[in-house]
mmCIF file of C-alpha atoms in Angstrom:
data_model
loop_
_atom_site.group_PDB
_atom_site.id
_atom_site.type_symbol
_atom_site.label_atom_id
_atom_site.label_comp_id
_atom_site.label_asym_id
_atom_site.label_seq_id
_atom_site.Cartn_x
_atom_site.Cartn_y
_atom_site.Cartn_z
ATOM 1 C CA MET Z 1 -253.068 -162.867 111.683
ATOM 2 C CA PRO Z 2 -250.415 -163.192 108.946
ATOM 3 C CA GLY Z 3 -250.908 -166.448 107.082
ATOM 4 C CA ALA Z 4 -254.594 -166.722 108.046
ATOM 5 C CA ARG Z 5 -256.891 -168.226 105.418
ATOM 6 C CA LEU Z 6 -259.714 -166.000 104.142
ATOM 7 C CA GLY Z 7 -262.679 -168.078 103.033
ATOM 8 C CA GLU Z 8 -264.915 -166.394 100.463
ATOM 9 C CA GLN Z 9 -268.062 -168.074 101.782
ATOM 10 C CA ALA Z 10 -267.327 -167.171 105.401
ATOM 11 C CA LEU Z 11 -266.601 -163.550 104.471
ATOM 12 C CA SER Z 12 -269.761 -163.250 102.377
ATOM 13 C CA MET Z 13 -271.798 -164.485 105.360
ATOM 14 C CA LEU Z 14 -269.977 -162.199 107.776
ATOM 15 C CA PHE Z 15 -270.587 -159.069 105.685
ATOM 16 C CA ASP Z 16 -273.927 -160.232 104.261
ATOM 17 C CA CYS Z 17 -272.870 -159.756 100.658
ATOM 18 C CA SER Z 18 -272.236 -161.888 97.588
ATOM 19 C CA ARG Z 19 -269.114 -163.973 97.082
ATOM 20 C CA THR Z 20 -268.516 -161.988 93.896
ATOM 21 C CA LEU Z 21 -268.186 -158.795 95.912
ATOM 22 C CA VAL Z 22 -265.894 -160.529 98.400
ATOM 23 C CA ARG Z 23 -263.714 -161.822 95.577
ATOM 24 C CA GLU Z 24 -263.431 -158.337 94.067
ATOM 25 C CA ALA Z 25 -262.341 -156.946 97.440
ATOM 26 C CA LEU Z 26 -259.768 -159.712 97.877
ATOM 27 C CA MET Z 27 -258.406 -159.041 94.388
ATOM 28 C CA GLN Z 28 -257.918 -155.367 95.301
ATOM 29 C CA LEU Z 29 -256.118 -156.360 98.490
ATOM 30 C CA ALA Z 30 -253.950 -158.762 96.496
ATOM 31 C CA ALA Z 31 -252.992 -155.950 94.120
ATOM 32 C CA ARG Z 32 -251.900 -153.921 97.151
ATOM 33 C CA GLY Z 33 -249.822 -156.822 98.493
ATOM 34 C CA ILE Z 34 -251.942 -157.436 101.591
ATOM 35 C CA VAL Z 35 -253.392 -160.821 100.655
ATOM 36 C CA GLN Z 36 -252.290 -163.532 98.270
ATOM 37 C CA VAL Z 37 -254.112 -166.296 96.450
ATOM 38 C CA SER Z 38 -253.250 -169.908 95.780
ATOM 39 C CA SER Z 39 -255.141 -171.651 92.972
ATOM 40 C CA ARG Z 40 -255.584 -174.756 95.095
ATOM 41 C CA ARG Z 41 -255.738 -173.449 98.663
ATOM 42 C CA GLY Z 42 -257.568 -170.112 98.410
ATOM 43 C CA TRP Z 43 -256.893 -166.645 99.837
ATOM 44 C CA PHE Z 44 -254.458 -165.886 102.647
ATOM 45 C CA VAL Z 45 -253.241 -162.839 104.551
ATOM 46 C CA VAL Z 46 -249.631 -162.275 103.508
ATOM 47 C CA GLN Z 47 -246.793 -163.016 105.898
ATOM 48 C CA PRO Z 48 -244.084 -160.488 104.933
ATOM 49 C CA SER Z 49 -240.535 -161.757 104.671
ATOM 50 C CA LYS Z 50 -237.643 -160.195 106.598
ATOM 51 C CA THR Z 51 -236.556 -158.316 103.480
ATOM 52 C CA GLU Z 52 -240.064 -156.998 102.776
ATOM 53 C CA ALA Z 53 -240.444 -155.858 106.374
ATOM 54 C CA ARG Z 54 -237.089 -154.064 106.344
ATOM 55 C CA ASP Z 55 -237.883 -152.352 103.039
ATOM 56 C CA ALA Z 56 -241.301 -151.237 104.296
ATOM 57 C CA PHE Z 57 -239.825 -149.687 107.430
ATOM 58 C CA GLU Z 58 -237.129 -147.890 105.440
ATOM 59 C CA ALA Z 59 -239.703 -146.538 102.989
ATOM 60 C CA ARG Z 60 -241.870 -145.313 105.861
ATOM 61 C CA LYS Z 61 -238.931 -143.548 107.470
ATOM 62 C CA VAL Z 62 -238.108 -141.647 104.265
ATOM 63 C CA ILE Z 63 -241.728 -140.641 103.628
ATOM 64 C CA GLU Z 64 -242.693 -139.689 107.171
ATOM 65 C CA THR Z 65 -239.619 -137.675 108.082
ATOM 66 C CA GLY Z 66 -239.918 -135.854 104.750
ATOM 67 C CA LEU Z 67 -243.563 -135.051 105.416
ATOM 68 C CA ILE Z 68 -242.765 -133.562 108.808
ATOM 69 C CA ARG Z 69 -239.846 -131.562 107.390
ATOM 70 C CA SER Z 70 -242.074 -129.929 104.768
ATOM 71 C CA ALA Z 71 -245.121 -129.502 107.015
ATOM 72 C CA GLY Z 72 -246.697 -126.164 107.769
ATOM 73 C CA THR Z 73 -248.155 -125.029 111.075
ATOM 74 C CA MET Z 74 -250.743 -127.453 112.448
ATOM 75 C CA ASP Z 75 -254.075 -125.966 113.478
ATOM 76 C CA LYS Z 76 -256.088 -126.887 116.576
ATOM 77 C CA ALA Z 77 -258.522 -129.138 114.684
ATOM 78 C CA THR Z 78 -255.665 -131.204 113.250
ATOM 79 C CA LEU Z 79 -253.955 -131.543 116.614
ATOM 80 C CA LYS Z 80 -257.274 -132.553 118.183
ATOM 81 C CA ARG Z 81 -257.685 -135.323 115.616
ATOM 82 C CA LEU Z 82 -254.215 -136.683 116.367
ATOM 83 C CA LYS Z 83 -254.828 -136.574 120.119
ATOM 84 C CA GLN Z 84 -258.140 -138.391 119.691
ATOM 85 C CA HIS Z 85 -256.346 -141.089 117.719
ATOM 86 C CA ILE Z 86 -253.780 -141.463 120.492
ATOM 87 C CA GLN Z 87 -256.612 -141.819 123.008
ATOM 88 C CA GLN Z 88 -257.992 -144.679 120.934
ATOM 89 C CA GLU Z 89 -254.541 -146.281 121.027
ATOM 90 C CA LYS Z 90 -254.477 -146.039 124.823
ATOM 91 C CA THR Z 91 -257.905 -147.659 125.053
ATOM 92 C CA ALA Z 92 -256.829 -150.510 122.765
ATOM 93 C CA LEU Z 93 -253.678 -151.069 124.836
ATOM 94 C CA LYS Z 94 -255.846 -151.765 127.879
ATOM 95 C CA GLN Z 95 -257.755 -154.446 125.999
ATOM 96 C CA ASP Z 96 -256.528 -157.879 124.962
ATOM 97 C CA ASP Z 97 -256.950 -157.320 121.222
ATOM 98 C CA VAL Z 98 -253.602 -157.538 119.464
ATOM 99 C CA GLY Z 99 -255.144 -156.942 116.040
ATOM 100 C CA ARG Z 100 -256.865 -153.659 116.969
ATOM 101 C CA ARG Z 101 -253.868 -152.485 118.961
ATOM 102 C CA SER Z 102 -251.487 -153.145 116.083
ATOM 103 C CA PHE Z 103 -253.840 -151.522 113.574
ATOM 104 C CA LEU Z 104 -254.254 -148.309 115.589
ATOM 105 C CA LEU Z 105 -250.537 -147.957 116.283
ATOM 106 C CA GLY Z 106 -249.866 -148.298 112.555
ATOM 107 C CA ASP Z 107 -252.807 -146.144 111.499
ATOM 108 C CA PHE Z 108 -251.459 -143.226 113.552
ATOM 109 C CA HIS Z 109 -248.849 -142.721 110.843
ATOM 110 C CA VAL Z 110 -251.484 -142.708 108.089
ATOM 111 C CA CYS Z 111 -253.568 -140.270 110.136
ATOM 112 C CA LEU Z 112 -250.537 -138.012 110.592
ATOM 113 C CA ALA Z 113 -249.830 -137.994 106.841
ATOM 114 C CA GLU Z 114 -253.436 -137.022 106.170
ATOM 115 C CA CYS Z 115 -253.214 -134.268 108.796
ATOM 116 C CA LEU Z 116 -250.063 -132.960 107.140
ATOM 117 C CA GLY Z 117 -252.069 -132.551 103.940
ATOM 118 C CA ASN Z 118 -250.673 -135.120 101.506
ATOM 119 C CA GLN Z 119 -253.344 -137.658 100.638
ATOM 120 C CA LEU Z 120 -251.238 -139.359 97.950
ATOM 121 C CA LEU Z 121 -248.461 -140.150 100.411
ATOM 122 C CA ALA Z 122 -251.052 -141.096 103.030
ATOM 123 C CA ASP Z 123 -252.437 -143.728 100.641
ATOM 124 C CA THR Z 124 -248.925 -145.001 99.951
ATOM 125 C CA LEU Z 125 -248.186 -145.150 103.673
ATOM 126 C CA ARG Z 126 -251.383 -147.104 104.272
ATOM 127 C CA ASP Z 127 -250.056 -150.039 102.252
ATOM 128 C CA PHE Z 128 -246.560 -149.858 103.747
ATOM 129 C CA THR Z 129 -248.080 -149.636 107.210
ATOM 130 C CA ALA Z 130 -250.312 -152.638 106.516
ATOM 131 C CA ARG Z 131 -247.202 -154.743 105.955
ATOM 132 C CA THR Z 132 -245.489 -153.534 109.124
ATOM 133 C CA THR Z 133 -248.724 -153.981 111.087
ATOM 134 C CA LEU Z 134 -248.774 -157.651 110.085
ATOM 135 C CA ILE Z 135 -245.199 -157.953 111.334
ATOM 136 C CA ALA Z 136 -246.210 -156.260 114.615
ATOM 137 C CA MET Z 137 -249.027 -158.762 115.116
ATOM 138 C CA LEU Z 138 -246.446 -161.532 115.044
ATOM 139 C CA TYR Z 139 -243.651 -159.987 117.081
ATOM 140 C CA GLN Z 140 -244.629 -156.856 119.059
ATOM 141 C CA SER Z 141 -244.991 -157.310 122.814
ATOM 142 C CA SER Z 142 -247.441 -155.406 125.007
ATOM 143 C CA HIS Z 143 -244.537 -153.489 126.553
ATOM 144 C CA ASP Z 144 -243.234 -152.384 123.167
ATOM 145 C CA ALA Z 145 -246.747 -151.380 122.090
ATOM 146 C CA VAL Z 146 -247.103 -149.098 125.121
ATOM 147 C CA LYS Z 147 -243.710 -147.571 124.377
ATOM 148 C CA SER Z 148 -244.732 -146.996 120.750
ATOM 149 C CA CYS Z 149 -247.862 -145.125 121.867
ATOM 150 C CA GLN Z 150 -245.786 -142.925 124.195
ATOM 151 C CA GLU Z 151 -243.493 -142.037 121.308
ATOM 152 C CA HIS Z 152 -246.543 -140.993 119.275
ATOM 153 C CA ILE Z 153 -247.475 -138.624 122.106
ATOM 154 C CA GLU Z 154 -243.998 -137.066 122.088
ATOM 155 C CA ILE Z 155 -244.107 -136.562 118.304
ATOM 156 C CA VAL Z 156 -247.460 -134.781 118.512
ATOM 157 C CA GLN Z 157 -246.198 -132.611 121.390
ATOM 158 C CA ALA Z 158 -243.221 -131.528 119.282
ATOM 159 C CA LEU Z 159 -245.507 -130.692 116.358
ATOM 160 C CA GLU Z 160 -247.856 -128.779 118.642
ATOM 161 C CA SER Z 161 -244.971 -126.636 119.888
ATOM 162 C CA GLY Z 162 -243.867 -125.980 116.297
ATOM 163 C CA ASP Z 163 -240.570 -127.822 116.721
ATOM 164 C CA LYS Z 164 -240.459 -129.692 113.408
ATOM 165 C CA GLU Z 165 -236.776 -130.557 113.773
ATOM 166 C CA THR Z 166 -237.418 -132.423 117.019
ATOM 167 C CA ALA Z 167 -240.555 -134.053 115.602
ATOM 168 C CA GLU Z 168 -238.595 -135.291 112.576
ATOM 169 C CA ARG Z 169 -235.842 -136.702 114.786
ATOM 170 C CA LEU Z 170 -238.362 -138.386 117.088
ATOM 171 C CA MET Z 171 -240.146 -139.941 114.104
ATOM 172 C CA ALA Z 172 -236.917 -141.363 112.661
ATOM 173 C CA GLU Z 173 -235.962 -142.775 116.064
ATOM 174 C CA HIS Z 174 -239.463 -144.124 116.629
ATOM 175 C CA ILE Z 175 -239.623 -146.064 113.349
ATOM 176 C CA GLY Z 176 -236.123 -147.427 113.930
ATOM 177 C CA GLN Z 177 -236.944 -148.502 117.485
ATOM 178 C CA VAL Z 178 -240.200 -150.183 116.457
ATOM 179 C CA GLN Z 179 -238.338 -152.075 113.756
ATOM 180 C CA SER Z 180 -235.657 -153.196 116.221
ATOM 181 C CA ALA Z 181 -238.174 -154.184 118.891
ATOM 182 C CA LEU Z 182 -240.063 -156.425 116.476
ATOM 183 C CA GLN Z 183 -236.992 -158.647 116.099
ATOM 184 C CA ILE Z 184 -237.874 -159.412 112.493
ATOM 185 C CA ASN Z 185 -234.637 -161.337 112.122
ATOM 186 C CA ALA Z 186 -236.216 -164.060 114.224
ATOM 187 C CA SER Z 187 -237.765 -166.935 112.332
ATOM 188 C CA PRO Z 188 -241.530 -166.585 111.852
ATOM 189 C CA ALA Z 189 -243.878 -168.977 113.620
ATOM 190 C CA ASP Z 190 -243.736 -172.442 112.126
ATOM 191 C CA PRO Z 191 -247.182 -173.209 110.640
ATOM 192 C CA LEU Z 192 -246.376 -176.931 110.973
ATOM 193 C CA ALA Z 193 -245.267 -176.673 114.607
ATOM 194 C CA GLU Z 194 -248.095 -178.816 116.002
ATOM 195 C CA LEU Z 195 -247.596 -181.480 113.360
ATOM 196 C CA ARG Z 196 -243.834 -181.491 113.919
ATOM 197 C CA LEU Z 197 -244.420 -181.918 117.647
ATOM 198 C CA ALA Z 198 -246.790 -184.826 117.063
ATOM 199 C CA LEU Z 199 -244.310 -186.578 114.783
ATOM 200 C CA ALA Z 200 -241.164 -185.708 116.727
ATOM 201 C CA PRO Z 201 -240.849 -189.105 118.519
ATOM 202 C CA MET Z 202 -240.686 -190.845 115.140
ATOM 203 C CA SER Z 203 -237.328 -189.254 114.442
ATOM 204 C CA ALA Z 204 -235.988 -190.683 117.687
ATOM 205 C CA VAL Z 205 -237.261 -194.141 116.752
ATOM 206 C CA ARG Z 206 -235.583 -193.911 113.360
ATOM 207 C CA ALA Z 207 -232.295 -192.773 114.889
ATOM 208 C CA VAL Z 208 -232.188 -195.743 117.274
ATOM 209 C CA ALA Z 209 -233.326 -198.144 114.549
ATOM 210 C CA LYS Z 210 -230.578 -196.923 112.248
ATOM 211 C CA LYS Z 211 -227.993 -197.428 114.964
ATOM 212 C CA GLN Z 212 -229.224 -200.923 115.804
ATOM 213 C CA ALA Z 213 -229.408 -201.886 112.140
ATOM 214 C CA LYS Z 214 -225.620 -201.714 112.076
ATOM 215 C CA SER Z 215 -225.464 -204.315 114.820
ATOM 216 C CA PRO Z 216 -225.789 -208.034 113.837
ATOM 217 C CA THR Z 217 -228.263 -208.609 116.640
ATOM 218 C CA GLY Z 218 -229.996 -205.261 116.439
ATOM 219 C CA SER Z 219 -233.582 -204.909 115.257
ATOM 220 C CA PRO Z 220 -235.273 -201.624 114.316
ATOM 221 C CA PHE Z 221 -238.450 -202.971 115.913
ATOM 222 C CA SER Z 222 -236.857 -203.962 119.201
ATOM 223 C CA SER Z 223 -238.285 -202.838 122.524
ATOM 224 C CA THR Z 224 -235.266 -200.563 122.986
ATOM 225 C CA ALA Z 225 -236.004 -198.679 119.817
ATOM 226 C CA LEU Z 226 -239.677 -198.243 120.534
ATOM 227 C CA SER Z 227 -239.106 -197.223 124.145
ATOM 228 C CA THR Z 228 -237.477 -193.965 123.041
ATOM 229 C CA SER Z 229 -240.915 -192.344 122.839
ATOM 230 C CA PRO Z 230 -244.309 -192.888 124.484
ATOM 231 C CA SER Z 231 -246.604 -195.117 122.452
ATOM 232 C CA THR Z 232 -249.354 -192.510 122.749
ATOM 233 C CA TYR Z 233 -247.479 -190.170 120.391
ATOM 234 C CA LEU Z 234 -248.608 -190.190 116.792
ATOM 235 C CA GLY Z 235 -245.046 -190.880 115.656
ATOM 236 C CA ALA Z 236 -244.837 -194.097 117.675
ATOM 237 C CA LEU Z 237 -248.297 -195.218 116.583
ATOM 238 C CA LEU Z 238 -247.313 -194.835 112.955
#
């Protein structure tokens, strides 16, 4: 998930390789903007900002509609590859694996670029898609994921019939709808949510204490002040 910590030791054990190799891989991912490193805290999966997400979607729209517009006739082998990819998407949608589902829905666009014969743009799309996939893991619902897969089917059907104009229009609409459905204007998950919840009663205690401090007889440690939150909360205990 976006913001997840990537431990070098854990990764080296998982892939049965040296930490040096893991570090080299992480450095490559950092250069591509997929992970970031903190000198004190280690490696983390990036959590794209609203601006970065919007820019990535806009870049994808320009690239992908342009690819379709300039595409030639698609042969049976290429169409078969796209349909197989869509079948994998359908399988992932039936499973409770948000990561795989989000990856496959994003990777369809990379696969399509490769099928249209432009490897350079496919590589560029892979990095843009990685950013939008991270956004999808945070915000895309199961319903929206199913809808996204159906739109992929319609795009492939238009390409199969040779209707590039319709395919281009469907792609532009699809990217725009995915972007809207993700609601990237919403605030990202608060990484300190649990801690804030644990300490929340303390703010209530302080508010009452401040009010009573203005009173000649008021005491910030009175029973009234402390009764504003259960004593079992960390805030009250502190």
